[in-house]
PDB file of C-alpha atoms in Angstrom:
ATOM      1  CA  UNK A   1       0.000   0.000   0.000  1.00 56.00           C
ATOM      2  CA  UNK A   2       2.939   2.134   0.831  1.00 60.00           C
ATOM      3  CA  UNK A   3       4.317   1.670  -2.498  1.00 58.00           C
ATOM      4  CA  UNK A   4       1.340   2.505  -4.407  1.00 57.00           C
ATOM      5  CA  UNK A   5       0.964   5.709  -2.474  1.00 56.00           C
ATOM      6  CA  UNK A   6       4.553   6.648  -3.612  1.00 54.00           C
ATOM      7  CA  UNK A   7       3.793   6.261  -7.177  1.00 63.00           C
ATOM      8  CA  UNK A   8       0.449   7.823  -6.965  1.00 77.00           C
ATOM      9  CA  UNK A   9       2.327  10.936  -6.050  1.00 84.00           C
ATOM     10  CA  UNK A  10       4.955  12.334  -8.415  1.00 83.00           C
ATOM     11  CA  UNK A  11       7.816  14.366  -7.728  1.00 84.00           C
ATOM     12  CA  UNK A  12       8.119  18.118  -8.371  1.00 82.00           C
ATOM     13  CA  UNK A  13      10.599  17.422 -10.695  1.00 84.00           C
ATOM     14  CA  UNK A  14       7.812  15.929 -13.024  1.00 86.00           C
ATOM     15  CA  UNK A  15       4.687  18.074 -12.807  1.00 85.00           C
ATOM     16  CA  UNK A  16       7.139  20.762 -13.519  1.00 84.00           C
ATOM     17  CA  UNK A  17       7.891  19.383 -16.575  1.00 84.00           C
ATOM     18  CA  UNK A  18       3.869  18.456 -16.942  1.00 85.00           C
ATOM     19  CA  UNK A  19       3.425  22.368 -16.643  1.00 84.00           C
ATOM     20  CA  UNK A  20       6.163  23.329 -19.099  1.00 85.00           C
ATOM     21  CA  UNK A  21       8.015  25.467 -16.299  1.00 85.00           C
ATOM     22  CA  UNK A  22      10.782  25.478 -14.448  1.00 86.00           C
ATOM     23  CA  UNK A  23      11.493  27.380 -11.018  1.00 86.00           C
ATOM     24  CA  UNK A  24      13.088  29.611 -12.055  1.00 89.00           C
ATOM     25  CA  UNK A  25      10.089  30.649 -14.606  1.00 89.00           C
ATOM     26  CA  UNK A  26       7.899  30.801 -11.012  1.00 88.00           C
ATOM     27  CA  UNK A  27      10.440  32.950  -9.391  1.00 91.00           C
ATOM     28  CA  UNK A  28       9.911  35.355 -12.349  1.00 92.00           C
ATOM     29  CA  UNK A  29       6.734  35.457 -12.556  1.00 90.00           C
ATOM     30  CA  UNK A  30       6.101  35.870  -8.808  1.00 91.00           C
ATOM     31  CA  UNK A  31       8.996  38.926  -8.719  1.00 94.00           C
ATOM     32  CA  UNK A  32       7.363  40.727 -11.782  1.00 94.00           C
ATOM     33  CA  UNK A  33       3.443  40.136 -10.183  1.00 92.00           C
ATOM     34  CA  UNK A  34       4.884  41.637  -6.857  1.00 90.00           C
ATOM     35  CA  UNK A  35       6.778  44.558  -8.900  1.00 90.00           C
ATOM     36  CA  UNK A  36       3.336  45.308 -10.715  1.00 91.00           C
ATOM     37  CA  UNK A  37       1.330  45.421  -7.652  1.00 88.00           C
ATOM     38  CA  UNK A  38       3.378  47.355  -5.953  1.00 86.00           C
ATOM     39  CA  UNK A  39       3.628  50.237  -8.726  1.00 88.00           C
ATOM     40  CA  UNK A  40       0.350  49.829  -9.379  1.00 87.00           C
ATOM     41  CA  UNK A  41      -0.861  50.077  -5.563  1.00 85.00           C
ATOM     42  CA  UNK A  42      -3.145  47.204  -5.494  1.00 89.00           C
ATOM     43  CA  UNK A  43      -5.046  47.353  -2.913  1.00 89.00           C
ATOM     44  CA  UNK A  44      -3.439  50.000  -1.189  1.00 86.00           C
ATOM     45  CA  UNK A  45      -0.764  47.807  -0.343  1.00 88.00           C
ATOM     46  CA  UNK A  46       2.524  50.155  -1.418  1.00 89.00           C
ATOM     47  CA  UNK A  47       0.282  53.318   0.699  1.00 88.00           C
ATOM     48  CA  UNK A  48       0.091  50.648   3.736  1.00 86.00           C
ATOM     49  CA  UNK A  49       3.870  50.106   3.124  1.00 89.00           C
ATOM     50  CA  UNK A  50       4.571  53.472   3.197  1.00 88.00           C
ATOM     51  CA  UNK A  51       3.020  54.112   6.581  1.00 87.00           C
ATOM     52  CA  UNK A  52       5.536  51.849   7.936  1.00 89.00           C
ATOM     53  CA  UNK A  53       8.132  53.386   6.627  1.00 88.00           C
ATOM     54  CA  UNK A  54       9.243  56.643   9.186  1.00 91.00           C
ATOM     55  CA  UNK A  55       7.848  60.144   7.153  1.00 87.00           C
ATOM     56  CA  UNK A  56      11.272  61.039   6.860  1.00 89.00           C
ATOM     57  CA  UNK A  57      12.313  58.342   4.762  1.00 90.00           C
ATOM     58  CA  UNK A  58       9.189  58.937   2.762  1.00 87.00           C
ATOM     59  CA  UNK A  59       9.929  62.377   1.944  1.00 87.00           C
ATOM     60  CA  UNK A  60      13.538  61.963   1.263  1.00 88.00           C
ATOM     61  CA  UNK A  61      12.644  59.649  -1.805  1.00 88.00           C
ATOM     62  CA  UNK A  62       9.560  61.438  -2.918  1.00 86.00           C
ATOM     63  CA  UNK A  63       7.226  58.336  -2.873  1.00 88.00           C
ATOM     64  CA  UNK A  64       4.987  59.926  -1.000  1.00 86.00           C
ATOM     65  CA  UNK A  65       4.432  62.513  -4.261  1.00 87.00           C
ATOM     66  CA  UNK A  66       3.353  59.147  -6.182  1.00 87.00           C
ATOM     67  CA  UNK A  67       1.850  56.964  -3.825  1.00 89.00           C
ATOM     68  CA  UNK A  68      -0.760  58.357  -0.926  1.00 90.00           C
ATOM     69  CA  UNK A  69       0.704  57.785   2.959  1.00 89.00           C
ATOM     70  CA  UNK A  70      -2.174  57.062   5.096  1.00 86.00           C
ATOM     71  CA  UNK A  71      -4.901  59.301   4.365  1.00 88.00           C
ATOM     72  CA  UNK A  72      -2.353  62.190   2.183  1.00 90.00           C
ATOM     73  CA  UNK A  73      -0.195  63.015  -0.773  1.00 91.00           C
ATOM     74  CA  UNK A  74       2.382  65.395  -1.686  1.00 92.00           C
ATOM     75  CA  UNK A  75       3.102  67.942  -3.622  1.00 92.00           C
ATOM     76  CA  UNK A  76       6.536  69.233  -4.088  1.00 91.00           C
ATOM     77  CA  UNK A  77       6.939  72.372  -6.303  1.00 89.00           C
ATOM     78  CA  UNK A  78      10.054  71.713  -9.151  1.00 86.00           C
ATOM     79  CA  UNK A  79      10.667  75.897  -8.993  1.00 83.00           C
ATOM     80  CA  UNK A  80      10.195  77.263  -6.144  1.00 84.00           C
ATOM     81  CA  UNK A  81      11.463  74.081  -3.510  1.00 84.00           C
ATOM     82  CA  UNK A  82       8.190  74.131  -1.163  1.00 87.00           C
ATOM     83  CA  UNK A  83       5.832  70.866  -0.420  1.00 89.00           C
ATOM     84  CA  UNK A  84       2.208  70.975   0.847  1.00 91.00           C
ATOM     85  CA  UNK A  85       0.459  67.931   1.745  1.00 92.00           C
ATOM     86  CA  UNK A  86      -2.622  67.432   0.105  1.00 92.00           C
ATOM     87  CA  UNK A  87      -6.328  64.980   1.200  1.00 91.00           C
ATOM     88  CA  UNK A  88      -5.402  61.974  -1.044  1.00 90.00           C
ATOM     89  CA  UNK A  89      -8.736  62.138  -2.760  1.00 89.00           C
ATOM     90  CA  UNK A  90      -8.379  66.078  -3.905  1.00 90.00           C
ATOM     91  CA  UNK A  91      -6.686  66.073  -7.486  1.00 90.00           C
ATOM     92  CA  UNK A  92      -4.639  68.308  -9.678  1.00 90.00           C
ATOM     93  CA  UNK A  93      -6.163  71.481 -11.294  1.00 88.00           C
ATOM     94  CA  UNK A  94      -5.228  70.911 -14.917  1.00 89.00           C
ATOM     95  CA  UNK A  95      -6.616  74.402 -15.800  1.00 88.00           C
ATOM     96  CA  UNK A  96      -3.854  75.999 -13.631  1.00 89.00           C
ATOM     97  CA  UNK A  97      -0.767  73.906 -15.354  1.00 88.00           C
ATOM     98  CA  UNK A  98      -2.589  74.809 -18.935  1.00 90.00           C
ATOM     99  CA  UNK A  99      -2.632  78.901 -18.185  1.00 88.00           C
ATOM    100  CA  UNK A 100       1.144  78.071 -17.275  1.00 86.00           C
ATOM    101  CA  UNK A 101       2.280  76.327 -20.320  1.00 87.00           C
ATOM    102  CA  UNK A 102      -0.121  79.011 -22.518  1.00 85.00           C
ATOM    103  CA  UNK A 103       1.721  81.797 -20.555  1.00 84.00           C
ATOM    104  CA  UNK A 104       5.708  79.974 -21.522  1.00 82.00           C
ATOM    105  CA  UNK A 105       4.812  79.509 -24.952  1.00 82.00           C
ATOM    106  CA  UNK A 106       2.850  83.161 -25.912  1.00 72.00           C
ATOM    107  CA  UNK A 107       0.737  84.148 -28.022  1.00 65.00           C
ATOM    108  CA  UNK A 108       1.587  81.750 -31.525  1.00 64.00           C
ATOM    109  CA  UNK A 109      -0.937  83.428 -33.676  1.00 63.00           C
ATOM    110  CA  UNK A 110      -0.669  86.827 -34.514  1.00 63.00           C
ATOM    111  CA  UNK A 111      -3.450  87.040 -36.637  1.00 60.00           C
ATOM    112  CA  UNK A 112      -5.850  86.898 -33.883  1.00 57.00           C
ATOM    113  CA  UNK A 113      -5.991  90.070 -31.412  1.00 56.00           C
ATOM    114  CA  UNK A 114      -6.951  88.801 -27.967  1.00 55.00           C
ATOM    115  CA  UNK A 115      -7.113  90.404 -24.054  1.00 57.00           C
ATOM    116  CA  UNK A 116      -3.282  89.840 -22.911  1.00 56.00           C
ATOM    117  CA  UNK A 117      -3.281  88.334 -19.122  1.00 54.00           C
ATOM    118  CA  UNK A 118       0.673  89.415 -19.061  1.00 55.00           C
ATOM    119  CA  UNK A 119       0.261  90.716 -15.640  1.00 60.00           C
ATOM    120  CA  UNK A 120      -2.278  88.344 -14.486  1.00 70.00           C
ATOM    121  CA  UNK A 121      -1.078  86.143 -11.038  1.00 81.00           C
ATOM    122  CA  UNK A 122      -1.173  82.024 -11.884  1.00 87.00           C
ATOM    123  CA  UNK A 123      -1.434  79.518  -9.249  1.00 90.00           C
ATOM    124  CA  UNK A 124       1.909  77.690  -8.973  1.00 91.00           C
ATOM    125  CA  UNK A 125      -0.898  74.685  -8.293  1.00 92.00           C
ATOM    126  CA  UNK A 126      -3.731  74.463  -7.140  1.00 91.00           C
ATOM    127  CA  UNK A 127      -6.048  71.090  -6.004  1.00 91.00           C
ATOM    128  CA  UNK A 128      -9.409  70.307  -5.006  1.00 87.00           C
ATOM    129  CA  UNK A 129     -11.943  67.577  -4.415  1.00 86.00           C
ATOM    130  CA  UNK A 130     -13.269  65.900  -7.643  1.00 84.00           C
ATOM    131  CA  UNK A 131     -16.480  67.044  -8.300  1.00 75.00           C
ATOM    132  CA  UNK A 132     -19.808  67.992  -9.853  1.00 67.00           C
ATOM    133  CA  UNK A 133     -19.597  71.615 -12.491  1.00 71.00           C
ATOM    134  CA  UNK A 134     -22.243  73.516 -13.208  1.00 72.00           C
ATOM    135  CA  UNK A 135     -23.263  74.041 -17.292  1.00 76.00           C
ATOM    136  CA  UNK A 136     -20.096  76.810 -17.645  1.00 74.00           C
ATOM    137  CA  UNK A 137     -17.777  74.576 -15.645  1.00 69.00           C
ATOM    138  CA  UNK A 138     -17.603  76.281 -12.243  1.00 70.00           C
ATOM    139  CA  UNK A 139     -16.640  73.458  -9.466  1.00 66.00           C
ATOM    140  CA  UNK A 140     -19.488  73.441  -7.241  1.00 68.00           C
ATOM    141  CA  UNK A 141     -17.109  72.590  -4.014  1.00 69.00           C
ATOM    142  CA  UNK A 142     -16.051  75.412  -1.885  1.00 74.00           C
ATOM    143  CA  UNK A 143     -13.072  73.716  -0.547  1.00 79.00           C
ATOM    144  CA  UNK A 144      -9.703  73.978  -2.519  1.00 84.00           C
ATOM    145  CA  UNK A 145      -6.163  74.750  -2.577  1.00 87.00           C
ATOM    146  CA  UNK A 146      -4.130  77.106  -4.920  1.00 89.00           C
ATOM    147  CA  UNK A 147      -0.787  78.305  -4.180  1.00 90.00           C
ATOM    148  CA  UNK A 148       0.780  82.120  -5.302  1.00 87.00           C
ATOM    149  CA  UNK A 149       4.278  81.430  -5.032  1.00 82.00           C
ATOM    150  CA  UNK A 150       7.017  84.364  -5.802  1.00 75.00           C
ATOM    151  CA  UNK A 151      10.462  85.228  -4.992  1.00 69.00           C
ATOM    152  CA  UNK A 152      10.660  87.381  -2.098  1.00 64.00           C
ATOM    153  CA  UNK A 153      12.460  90.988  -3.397  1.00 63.00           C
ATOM    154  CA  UNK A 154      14.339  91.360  -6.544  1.00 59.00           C
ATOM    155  CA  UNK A 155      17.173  89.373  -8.088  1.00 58.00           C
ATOM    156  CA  UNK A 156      20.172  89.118  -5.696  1.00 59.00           C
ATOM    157  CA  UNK A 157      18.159  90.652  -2.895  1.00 62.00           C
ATOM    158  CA  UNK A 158      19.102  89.458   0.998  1.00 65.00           C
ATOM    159  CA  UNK A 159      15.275  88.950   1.872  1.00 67.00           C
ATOM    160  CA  UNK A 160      14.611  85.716   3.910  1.00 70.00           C
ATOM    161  CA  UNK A 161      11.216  84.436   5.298  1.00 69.00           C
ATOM    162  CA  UNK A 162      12.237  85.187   8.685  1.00 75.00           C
ATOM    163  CA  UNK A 163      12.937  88.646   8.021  1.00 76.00           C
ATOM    164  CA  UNK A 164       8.700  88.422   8.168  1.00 77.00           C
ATOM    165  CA  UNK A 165       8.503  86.747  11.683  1.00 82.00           C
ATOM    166  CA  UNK A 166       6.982  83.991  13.230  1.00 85.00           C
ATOM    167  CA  UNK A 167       4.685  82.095  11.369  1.00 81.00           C
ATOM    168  CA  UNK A 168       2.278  83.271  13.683  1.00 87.00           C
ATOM    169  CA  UNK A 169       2.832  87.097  13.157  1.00 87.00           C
ATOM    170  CA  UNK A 170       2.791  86.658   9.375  1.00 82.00           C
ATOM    171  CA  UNK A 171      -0.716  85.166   9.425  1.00 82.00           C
ATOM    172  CA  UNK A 172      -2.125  87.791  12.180  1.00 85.00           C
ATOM    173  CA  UNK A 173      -0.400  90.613   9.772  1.00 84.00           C
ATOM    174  CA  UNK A 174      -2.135  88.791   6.877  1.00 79.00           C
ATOM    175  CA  UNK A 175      -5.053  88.732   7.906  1.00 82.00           C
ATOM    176  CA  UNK A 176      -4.941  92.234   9.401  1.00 83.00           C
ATOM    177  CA  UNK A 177      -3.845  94.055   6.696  1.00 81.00           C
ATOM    178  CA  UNK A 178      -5.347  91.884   3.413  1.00 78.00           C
ATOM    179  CA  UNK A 179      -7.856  89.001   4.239  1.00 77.00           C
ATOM    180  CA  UNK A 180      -9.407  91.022   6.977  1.00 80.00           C
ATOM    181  CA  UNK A 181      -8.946  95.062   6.900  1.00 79.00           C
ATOM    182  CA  UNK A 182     -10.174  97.688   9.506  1.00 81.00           C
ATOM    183  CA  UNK A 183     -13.552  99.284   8.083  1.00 80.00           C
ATOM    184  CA  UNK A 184     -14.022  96.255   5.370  1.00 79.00           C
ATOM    185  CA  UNK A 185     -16.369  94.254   7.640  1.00 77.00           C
ATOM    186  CA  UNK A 186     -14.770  90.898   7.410  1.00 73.00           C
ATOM    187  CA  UNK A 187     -14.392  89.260  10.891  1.00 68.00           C
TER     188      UNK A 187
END
């Protein structure tokens, strides 16, 4: 009975060779499955590797600009060196990176007279939940994000950020002076 047990079962050797494969065929195939669900964040499960990972070490490699960490993303601005960190469900205004490239490139047809927006401030970014527009594609969410970014002074100019103060006393001097003036009725 023994025997016939034995040859009942047959050795890996064989059904490898009954499957056209080898092991080193499965040790491909597992590596480039793993590799593809961990660029492709299946299931979450390079985000949930990236909480274990100390924020640091996140930042340092910019992962977290690709892949969410815990409930966030980041965004880290190529020209002027800040990051924010951003809901992970809010997404990318594309209207704000269009303006920008329309702005680099100029006007390419002369032909046609139009308004110049020269002068006109773009967001270096800006993001927002994804959702509903009305007919003339106004979001419909009053929650967003956009960023003015500029260089502080003129070209070769000594001004720092903490020339300003305290994070503190620039948003009380903020909001004092722009969001909130004496006599405008703002609170």
């Amino acid at each position: 009975p023994q025997q016939q047990q034995q040859q009942q079962q047959p050795s890996p050797e064989l059904m490898m060779r009954a499957l056209n494969t080898s092991p080193r065929r499965i040790f491909l195939s597992t590596l480039a499955s793993t590799g593809i669900a961990l660029s492709a964040n299946f299931f979450g499960i390079t985000s949930n590797l990236l909480n274990a990972i100390p924020e640091e070490v996140v930042e340092s490699t910019g992962l977290d600009q690709l892949y969410p960490r815990g409930d966030f993303k980041r965004y880290r601005s190529a020209t002027y060196g800040y990051s924010v960190v951003v809901p992970k469900e809010w997404v990318q205004d594309t209207a704000v990176e269009l303006a920008k490239i329309q702005r680099r490139s100029g006007n390419l047809d002369y032909g046609m007279q139009k308004k110049s927006n020269v002068g006109a401030s773009i967001p270096d970014v800006a993001y927002g939940p994804p959702g509903y527009f009305t007919e003339k594609g106004i979001s419909q969410s009053d929650t967003n994000l956009s960023i003015l970014a500029t260089e502080l002074g003129g070209t070769g100019s000594n001004i720092s950020l903490k020339a300003l103060g305290s994070p503190q006393e620039c948003a009380e001097k903020l909001l004092r002076l722009s969001l909130t003036p004496e006599g405008s009725g703002k609170v």
